JSON list of C-alpha atoms in Angstrom, two decimals:
[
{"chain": "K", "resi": 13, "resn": "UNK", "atom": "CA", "xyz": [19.78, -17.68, 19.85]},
{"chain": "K", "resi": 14, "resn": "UNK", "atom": "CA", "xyz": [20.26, -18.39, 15.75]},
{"chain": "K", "resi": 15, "resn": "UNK", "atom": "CA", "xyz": [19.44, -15.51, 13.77]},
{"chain": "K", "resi": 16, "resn": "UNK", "atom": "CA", "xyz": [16.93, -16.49, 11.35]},
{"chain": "K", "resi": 17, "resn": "UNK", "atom": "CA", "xyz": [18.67, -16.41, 7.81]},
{"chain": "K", "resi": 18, "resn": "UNK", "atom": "CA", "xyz": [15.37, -16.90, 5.61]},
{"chain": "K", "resi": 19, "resn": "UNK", "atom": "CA", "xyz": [15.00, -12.90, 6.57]},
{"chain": "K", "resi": 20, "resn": "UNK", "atom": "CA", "xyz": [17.11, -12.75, 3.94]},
{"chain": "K", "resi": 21, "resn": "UNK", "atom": "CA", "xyz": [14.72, -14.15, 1.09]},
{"chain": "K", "resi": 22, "resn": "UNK", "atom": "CA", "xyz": [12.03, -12.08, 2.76]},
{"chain": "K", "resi": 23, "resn": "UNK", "atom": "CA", "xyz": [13.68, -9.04, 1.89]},
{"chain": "K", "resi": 24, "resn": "UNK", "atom": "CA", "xyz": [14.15, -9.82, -2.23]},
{"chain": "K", "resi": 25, "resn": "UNK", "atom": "CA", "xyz": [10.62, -11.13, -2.38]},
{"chain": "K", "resi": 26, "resn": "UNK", "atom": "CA", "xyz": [9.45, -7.66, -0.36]},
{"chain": "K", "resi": 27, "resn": "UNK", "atom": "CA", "xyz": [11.80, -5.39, -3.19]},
{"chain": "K", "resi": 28, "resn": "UNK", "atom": "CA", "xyz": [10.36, -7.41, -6.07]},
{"chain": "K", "resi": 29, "resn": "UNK", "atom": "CA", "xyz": [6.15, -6.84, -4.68]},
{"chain": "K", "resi": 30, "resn": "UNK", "atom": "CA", "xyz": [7.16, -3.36, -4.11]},
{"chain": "K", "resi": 31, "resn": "UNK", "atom": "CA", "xyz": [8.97, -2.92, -7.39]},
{"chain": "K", "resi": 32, "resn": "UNK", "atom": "CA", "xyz": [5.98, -5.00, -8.99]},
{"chain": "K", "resi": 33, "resn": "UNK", "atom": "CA", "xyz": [3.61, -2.57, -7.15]},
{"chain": "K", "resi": 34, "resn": "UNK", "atom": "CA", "xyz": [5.56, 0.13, -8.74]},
{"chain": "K", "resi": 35, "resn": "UNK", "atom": "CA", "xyz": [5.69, -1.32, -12.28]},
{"chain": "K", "resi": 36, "resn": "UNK", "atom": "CA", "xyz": [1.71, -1.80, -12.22]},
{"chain": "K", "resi": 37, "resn": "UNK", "atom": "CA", "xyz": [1.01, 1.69, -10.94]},
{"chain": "K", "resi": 38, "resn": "UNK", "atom": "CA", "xyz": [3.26, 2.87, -13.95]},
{"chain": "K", "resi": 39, "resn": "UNK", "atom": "CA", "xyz": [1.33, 0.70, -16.53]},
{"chain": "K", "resi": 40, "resn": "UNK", "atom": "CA", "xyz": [-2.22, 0.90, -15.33]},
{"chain": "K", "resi": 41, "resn": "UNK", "atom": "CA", "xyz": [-4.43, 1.81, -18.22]},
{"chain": "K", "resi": 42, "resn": "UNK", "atom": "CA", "xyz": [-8.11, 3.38, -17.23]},
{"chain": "K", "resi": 43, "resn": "UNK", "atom": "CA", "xyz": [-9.79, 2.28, -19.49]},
{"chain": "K", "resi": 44, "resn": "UNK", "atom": "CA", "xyz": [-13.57, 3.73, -19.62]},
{"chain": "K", "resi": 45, "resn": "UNK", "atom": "CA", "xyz": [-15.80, 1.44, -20.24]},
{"chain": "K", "resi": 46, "resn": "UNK", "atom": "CA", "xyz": [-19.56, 3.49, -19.99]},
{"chain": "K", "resi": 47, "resn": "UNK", "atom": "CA", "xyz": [-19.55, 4.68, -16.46]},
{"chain": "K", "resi": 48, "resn": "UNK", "atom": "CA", "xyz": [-16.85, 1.91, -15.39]},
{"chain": "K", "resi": 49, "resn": "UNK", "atom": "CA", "xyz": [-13.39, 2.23, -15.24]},
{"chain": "K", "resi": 50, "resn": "UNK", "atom": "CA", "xyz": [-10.81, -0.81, -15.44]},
{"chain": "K", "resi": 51, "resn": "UNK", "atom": "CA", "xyz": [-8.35, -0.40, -12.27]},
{"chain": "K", "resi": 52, "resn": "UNK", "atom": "CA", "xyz": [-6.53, -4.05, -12.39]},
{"chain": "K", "resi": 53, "resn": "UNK", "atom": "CA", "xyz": [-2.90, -2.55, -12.66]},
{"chain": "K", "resi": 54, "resn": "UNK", "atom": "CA", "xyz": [-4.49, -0.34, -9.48]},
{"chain": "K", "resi": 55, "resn": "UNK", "atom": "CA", "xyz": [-5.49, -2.97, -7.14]},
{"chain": "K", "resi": 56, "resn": "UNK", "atom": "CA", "xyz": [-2.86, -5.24, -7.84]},
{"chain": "K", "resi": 57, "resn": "UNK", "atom": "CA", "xyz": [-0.56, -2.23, -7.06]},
{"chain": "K", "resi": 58, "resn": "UNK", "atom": "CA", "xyz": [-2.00, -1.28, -4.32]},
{"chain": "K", "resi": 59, "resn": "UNK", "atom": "CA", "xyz": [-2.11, -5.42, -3.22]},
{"chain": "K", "resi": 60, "resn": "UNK", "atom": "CA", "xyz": [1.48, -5.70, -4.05]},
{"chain": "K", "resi": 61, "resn": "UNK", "atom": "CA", "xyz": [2.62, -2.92, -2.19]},
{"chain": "K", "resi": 62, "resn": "UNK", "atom": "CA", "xyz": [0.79, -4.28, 1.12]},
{"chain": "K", "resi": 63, "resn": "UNK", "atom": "CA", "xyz": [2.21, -7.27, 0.91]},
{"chain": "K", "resi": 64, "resn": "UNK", "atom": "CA", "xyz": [5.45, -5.74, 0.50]},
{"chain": "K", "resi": 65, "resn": "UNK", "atom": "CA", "xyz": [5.29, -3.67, 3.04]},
{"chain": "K", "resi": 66, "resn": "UNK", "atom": "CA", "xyz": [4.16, -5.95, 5.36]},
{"chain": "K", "resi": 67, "resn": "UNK", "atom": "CA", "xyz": [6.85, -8.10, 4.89]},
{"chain": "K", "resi": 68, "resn": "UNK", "atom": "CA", "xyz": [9.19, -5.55, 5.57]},
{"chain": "K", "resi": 69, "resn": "UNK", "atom": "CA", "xyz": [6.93, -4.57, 9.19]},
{"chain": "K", "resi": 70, "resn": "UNK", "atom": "CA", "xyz": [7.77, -7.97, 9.95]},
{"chain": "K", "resi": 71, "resn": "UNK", "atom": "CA", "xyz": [11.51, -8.05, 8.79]},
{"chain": "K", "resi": 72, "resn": "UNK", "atom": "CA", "xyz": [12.48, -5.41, 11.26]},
{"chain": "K", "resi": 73, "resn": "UNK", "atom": "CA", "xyz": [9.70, -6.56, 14.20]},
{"chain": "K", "resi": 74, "resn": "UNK", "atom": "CA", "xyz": [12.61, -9.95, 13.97]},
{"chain": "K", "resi": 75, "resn": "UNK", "atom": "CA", "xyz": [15.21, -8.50, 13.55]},
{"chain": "K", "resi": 76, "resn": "UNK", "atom": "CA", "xyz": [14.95, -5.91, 16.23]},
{"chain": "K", "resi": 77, "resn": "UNK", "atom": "CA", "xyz": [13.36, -8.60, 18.60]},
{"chain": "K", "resi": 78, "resn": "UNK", "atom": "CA", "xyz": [16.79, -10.88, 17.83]},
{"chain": "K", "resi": 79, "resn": "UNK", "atom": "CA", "xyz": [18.93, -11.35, 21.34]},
{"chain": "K", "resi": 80, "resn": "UNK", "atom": "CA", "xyz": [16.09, -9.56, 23.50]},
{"chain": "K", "resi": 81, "resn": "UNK", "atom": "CA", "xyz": [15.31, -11.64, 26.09]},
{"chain": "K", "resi": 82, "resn": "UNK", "atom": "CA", "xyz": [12.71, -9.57, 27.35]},
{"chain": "K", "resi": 83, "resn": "UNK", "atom": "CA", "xyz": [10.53, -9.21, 24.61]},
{"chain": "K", "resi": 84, "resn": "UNK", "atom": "CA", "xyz": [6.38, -10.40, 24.96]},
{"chain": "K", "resi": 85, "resn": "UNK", "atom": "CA", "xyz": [6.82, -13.78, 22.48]},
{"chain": "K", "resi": 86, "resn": "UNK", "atom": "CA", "xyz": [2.80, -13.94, 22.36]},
{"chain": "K", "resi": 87, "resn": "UNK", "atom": "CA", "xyz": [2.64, -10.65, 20.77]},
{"chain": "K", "resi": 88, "resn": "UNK", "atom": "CA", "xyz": [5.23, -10.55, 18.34]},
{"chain": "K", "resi": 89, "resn": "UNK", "atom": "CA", "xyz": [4.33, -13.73, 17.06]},
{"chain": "K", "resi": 90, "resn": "UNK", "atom": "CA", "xyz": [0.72, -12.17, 16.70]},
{"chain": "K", "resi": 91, "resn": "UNK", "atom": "CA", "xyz": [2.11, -9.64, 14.65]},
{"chain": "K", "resi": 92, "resn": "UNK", "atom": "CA", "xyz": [4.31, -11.83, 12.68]},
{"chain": "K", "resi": 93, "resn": "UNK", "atom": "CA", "xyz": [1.53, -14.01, 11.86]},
{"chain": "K", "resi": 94, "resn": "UNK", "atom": "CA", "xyz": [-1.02, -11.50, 11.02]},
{"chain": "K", "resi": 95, "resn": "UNK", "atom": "CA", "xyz": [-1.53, -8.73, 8.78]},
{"chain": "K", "resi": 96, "resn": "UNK", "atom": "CA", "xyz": [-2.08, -5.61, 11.01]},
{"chain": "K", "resi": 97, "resn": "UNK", "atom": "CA", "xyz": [0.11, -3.26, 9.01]},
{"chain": "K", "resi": 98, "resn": "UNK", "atom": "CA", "xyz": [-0.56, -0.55, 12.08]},
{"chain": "K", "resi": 99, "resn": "UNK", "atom": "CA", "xyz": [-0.29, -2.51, 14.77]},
{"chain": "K", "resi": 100, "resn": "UNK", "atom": "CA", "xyz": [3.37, -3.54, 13.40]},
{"chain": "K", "resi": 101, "resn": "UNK", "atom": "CA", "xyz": [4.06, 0.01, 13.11]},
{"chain": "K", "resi": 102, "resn": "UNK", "atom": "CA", "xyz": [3.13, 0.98, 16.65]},
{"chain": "K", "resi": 103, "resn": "UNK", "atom": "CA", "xyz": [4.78, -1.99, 18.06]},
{"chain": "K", "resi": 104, "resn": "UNK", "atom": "CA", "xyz": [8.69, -0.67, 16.13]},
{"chain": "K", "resi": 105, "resn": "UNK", "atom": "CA", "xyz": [7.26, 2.72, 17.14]},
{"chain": "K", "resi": 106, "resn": "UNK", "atom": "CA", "xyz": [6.53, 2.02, 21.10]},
{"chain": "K", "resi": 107, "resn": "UNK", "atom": "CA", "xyz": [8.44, -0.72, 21.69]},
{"chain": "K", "resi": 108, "resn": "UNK", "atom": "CA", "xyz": [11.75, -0.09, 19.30]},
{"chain": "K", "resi": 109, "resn": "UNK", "atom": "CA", "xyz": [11.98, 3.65, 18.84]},
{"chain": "K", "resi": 110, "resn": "UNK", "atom": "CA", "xyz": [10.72, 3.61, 14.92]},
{"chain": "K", "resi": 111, "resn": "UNK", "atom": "CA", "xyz": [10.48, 7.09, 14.19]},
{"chain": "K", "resi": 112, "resn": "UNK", "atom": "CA", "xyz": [7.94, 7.69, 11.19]},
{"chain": "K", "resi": 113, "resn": "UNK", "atom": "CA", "xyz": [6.73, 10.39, 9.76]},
{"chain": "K", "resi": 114, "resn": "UNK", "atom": "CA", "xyz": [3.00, 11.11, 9.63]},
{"chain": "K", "resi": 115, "resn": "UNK", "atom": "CA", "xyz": [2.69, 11.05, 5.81]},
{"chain": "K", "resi": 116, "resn": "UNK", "atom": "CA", "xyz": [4.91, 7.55, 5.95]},
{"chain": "K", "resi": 117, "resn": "UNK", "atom": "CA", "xyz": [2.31, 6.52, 8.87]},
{"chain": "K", "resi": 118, "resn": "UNK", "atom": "CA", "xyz": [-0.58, 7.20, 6.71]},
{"chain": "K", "resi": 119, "resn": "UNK", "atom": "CA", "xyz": [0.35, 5.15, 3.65]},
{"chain": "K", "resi": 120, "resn": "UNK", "atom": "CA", "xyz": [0.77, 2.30, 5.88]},
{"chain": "K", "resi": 121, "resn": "UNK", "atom": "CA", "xyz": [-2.66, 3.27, 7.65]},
{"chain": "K", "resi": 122, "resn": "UNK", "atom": "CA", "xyz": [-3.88, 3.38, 4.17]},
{"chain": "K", "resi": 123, "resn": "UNK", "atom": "CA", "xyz": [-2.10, -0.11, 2.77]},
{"chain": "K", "resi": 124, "resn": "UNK", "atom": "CA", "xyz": [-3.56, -1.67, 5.65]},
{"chain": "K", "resi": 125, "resn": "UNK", "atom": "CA", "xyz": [-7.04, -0.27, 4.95]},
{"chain": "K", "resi": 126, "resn": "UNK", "atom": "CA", "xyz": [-6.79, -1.44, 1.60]},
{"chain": "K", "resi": 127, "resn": "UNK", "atom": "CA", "xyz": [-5.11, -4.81, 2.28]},
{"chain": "K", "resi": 128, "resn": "UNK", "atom": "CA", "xyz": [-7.70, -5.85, 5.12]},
{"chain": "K", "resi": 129, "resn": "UNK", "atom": "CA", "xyz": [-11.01, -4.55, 3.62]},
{"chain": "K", "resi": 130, "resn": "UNK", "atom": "CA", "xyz": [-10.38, -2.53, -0.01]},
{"chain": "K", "resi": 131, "resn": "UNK", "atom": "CA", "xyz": [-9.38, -5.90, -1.60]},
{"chain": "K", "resi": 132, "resn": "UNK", "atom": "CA", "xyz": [-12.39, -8.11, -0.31]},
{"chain": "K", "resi": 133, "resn": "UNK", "atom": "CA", "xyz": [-15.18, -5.22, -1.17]},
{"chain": "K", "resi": 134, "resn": "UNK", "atom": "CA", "xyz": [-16.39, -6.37, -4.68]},
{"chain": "K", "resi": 135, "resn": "UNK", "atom": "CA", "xyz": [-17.56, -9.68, -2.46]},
{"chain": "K", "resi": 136, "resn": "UNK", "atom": "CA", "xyz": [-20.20, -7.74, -1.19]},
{"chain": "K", "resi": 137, "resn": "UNK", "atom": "CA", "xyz": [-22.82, -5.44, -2.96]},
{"chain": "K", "resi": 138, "resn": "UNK", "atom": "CA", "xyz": [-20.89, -2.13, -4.01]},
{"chain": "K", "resi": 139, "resn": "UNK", "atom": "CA", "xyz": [-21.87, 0.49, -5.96]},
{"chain": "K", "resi": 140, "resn": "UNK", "atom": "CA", "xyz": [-18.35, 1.86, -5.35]},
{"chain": "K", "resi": 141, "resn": "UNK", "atom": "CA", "xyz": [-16.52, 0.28, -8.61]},
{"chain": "K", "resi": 142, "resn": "UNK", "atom": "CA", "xyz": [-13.77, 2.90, -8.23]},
{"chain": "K", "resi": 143, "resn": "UNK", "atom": "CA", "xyz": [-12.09, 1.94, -4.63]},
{"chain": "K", "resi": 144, "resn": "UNK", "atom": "CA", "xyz": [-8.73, 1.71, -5.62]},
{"chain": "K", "resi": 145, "resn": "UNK", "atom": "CA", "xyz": [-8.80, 5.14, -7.02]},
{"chain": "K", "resi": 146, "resn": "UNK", "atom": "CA", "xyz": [-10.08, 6.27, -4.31]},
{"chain": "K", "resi": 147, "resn": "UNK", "atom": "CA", "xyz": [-7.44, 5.28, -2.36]},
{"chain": "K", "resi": 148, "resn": "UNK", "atom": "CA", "xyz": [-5.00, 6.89, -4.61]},
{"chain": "K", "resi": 149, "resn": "UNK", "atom": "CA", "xyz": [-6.49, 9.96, -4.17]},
{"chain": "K", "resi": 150, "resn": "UNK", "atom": "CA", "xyz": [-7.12, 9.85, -0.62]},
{"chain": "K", "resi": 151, "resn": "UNK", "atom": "CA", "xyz": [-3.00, 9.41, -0.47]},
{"chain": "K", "resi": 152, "resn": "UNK", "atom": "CA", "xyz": [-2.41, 12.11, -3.04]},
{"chain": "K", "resi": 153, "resn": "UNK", "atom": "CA", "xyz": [-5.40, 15.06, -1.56]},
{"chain": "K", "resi": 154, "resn": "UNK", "atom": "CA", "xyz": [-2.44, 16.60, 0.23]},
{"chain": "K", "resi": 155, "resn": "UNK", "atom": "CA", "xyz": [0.78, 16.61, -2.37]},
{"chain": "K", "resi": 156, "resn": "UNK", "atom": "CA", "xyz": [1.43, 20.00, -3.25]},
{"chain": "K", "resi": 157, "resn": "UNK", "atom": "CA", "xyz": [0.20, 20.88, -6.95]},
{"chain": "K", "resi": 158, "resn": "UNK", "atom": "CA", "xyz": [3.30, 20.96, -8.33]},
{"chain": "K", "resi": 159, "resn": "UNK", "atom": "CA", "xyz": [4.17, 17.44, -7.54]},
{"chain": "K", "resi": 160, "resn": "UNK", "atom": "CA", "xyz": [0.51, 15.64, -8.07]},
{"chain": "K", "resi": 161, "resn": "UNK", "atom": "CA", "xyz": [0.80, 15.00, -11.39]},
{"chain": "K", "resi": 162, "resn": "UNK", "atom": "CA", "xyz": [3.72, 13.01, -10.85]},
{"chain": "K", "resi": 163, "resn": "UNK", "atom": "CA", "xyz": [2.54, 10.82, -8.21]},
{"chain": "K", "resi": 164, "resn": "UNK", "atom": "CA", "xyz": [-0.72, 10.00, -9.92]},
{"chain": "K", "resi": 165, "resn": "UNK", "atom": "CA", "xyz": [0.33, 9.36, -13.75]},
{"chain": "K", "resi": 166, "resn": "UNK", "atom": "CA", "xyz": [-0.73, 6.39, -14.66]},
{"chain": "K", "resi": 167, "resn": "UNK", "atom": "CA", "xyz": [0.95, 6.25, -18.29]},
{"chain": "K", "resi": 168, "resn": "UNK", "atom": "CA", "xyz": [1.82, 7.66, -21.28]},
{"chain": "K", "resi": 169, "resn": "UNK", "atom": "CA", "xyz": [-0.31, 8.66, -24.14]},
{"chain": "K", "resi": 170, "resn": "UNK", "atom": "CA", "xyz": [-3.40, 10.49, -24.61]},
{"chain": "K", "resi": 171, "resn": "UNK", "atom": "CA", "xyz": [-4.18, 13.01, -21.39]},
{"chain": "K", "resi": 172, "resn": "UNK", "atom": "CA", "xyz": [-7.60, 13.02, -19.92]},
{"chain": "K", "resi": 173, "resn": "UNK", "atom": "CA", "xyz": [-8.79, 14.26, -17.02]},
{"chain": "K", "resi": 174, "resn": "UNK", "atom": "CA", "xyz": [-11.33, 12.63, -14.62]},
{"chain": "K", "resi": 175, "resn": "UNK", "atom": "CA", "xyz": [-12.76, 13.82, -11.35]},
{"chain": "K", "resi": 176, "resn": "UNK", "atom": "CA", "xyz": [-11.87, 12.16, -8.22]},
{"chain": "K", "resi": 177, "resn": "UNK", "atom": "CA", "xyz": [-12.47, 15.13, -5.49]},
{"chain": "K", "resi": 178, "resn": "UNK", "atom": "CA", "xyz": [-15.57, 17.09, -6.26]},
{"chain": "K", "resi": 179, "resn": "UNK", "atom": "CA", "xyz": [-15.06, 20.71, -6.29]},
{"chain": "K", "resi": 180, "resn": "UNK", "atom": "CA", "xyz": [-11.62, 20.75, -5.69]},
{"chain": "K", "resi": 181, "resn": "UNK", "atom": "CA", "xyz": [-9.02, 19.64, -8.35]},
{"chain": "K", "resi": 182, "resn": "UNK", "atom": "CA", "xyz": [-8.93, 17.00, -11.11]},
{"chain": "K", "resi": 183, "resn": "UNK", "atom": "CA", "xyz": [-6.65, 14.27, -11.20]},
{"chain": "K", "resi": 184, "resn": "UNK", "atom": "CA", "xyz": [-4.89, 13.42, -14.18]},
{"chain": "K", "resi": 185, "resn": "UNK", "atom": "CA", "xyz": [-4.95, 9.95, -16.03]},
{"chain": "K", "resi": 186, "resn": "UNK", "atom": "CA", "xyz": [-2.73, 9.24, -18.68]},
{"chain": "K", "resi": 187, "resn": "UNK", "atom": "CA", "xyz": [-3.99, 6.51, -20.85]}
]
């Protein structure tokens, strides 16, 4: 069995979406434009980080499956050809003793959510123009107070604060 050595390339172009994804997050500007905000440093963080992701999912699925005999072919190649960002992760989970924890489990959940039907949703009739925030937020709802500011600034400058969850707590933008 030859170990494949293109894994290798995989794993820079995985750091540089993920380091992309973190680069746009850090130089999003929400722009307000009426009742509109402008989220393209959002989605194509949130895009970039799937992808990345993903390709590391599928980095360890071969390199785990390397010298196993035993392994079911059909379905790892149905992982490695698809984009189930969950089903990867219960596959190294079940299969290859992954150990994740639930918030590490939920941003892939939430990745995969994004990646499979977040990205697609402006191709249908949406009055939801703020879906990428949303998934932000939905990540964030649980970070203690003291450290939600830092996952959610978006960049330096003027501070304003928007709304995402109701009745609870403001997030806050930096334009």
């Amino acid at each position: 069995l030859e170990m494949n050595y293109a894994l290798v390339k995989e794993v820079e172009i995985a750091g540089v979406q993920i380091w992309k994804a973190i680069e746009d997050i850090s130089r999003a500007h929400i722009i307000k434009d009426g009742k509109h905000l402008v989220i393209d440093y959002i989605f194509t963080s949130l895009y970039q980080a799937a992808q990345g992701i993903e390709r590391l999912l599928k980095i360890s699925i071969e390199l785990l499956v390397y010298g196993d005999k035993k392994y079911d072919k059909e379905k790892v190649n149905k992982l490695l050809y698809g984009h189930n960002h969950s089903a990867m992760v219960d596959y190294l989970t079940n299969e290859k003793g992954l150990e994740l924890k639930a918030r590490e489990k939920y941003l892939v959940e939430l990745l995969s959510k994004f990646y499979n039907v977040g990205r697609y949703h402006r191709y249908s009739y949406s009055k939801d123009n703020l879906l990428e925030l949303r998934f932000i937020s939905e990540f964030a709802k649980n970070i203690k107070d003291e450290n939600y500011d830092t996952l959610v600034r978006i960049k330096n400058g003027l501070e304003q604060y928007i709304e995402v969850n109701p009745g609870y707590r403001k997030m806050r933008i930096q334009f």
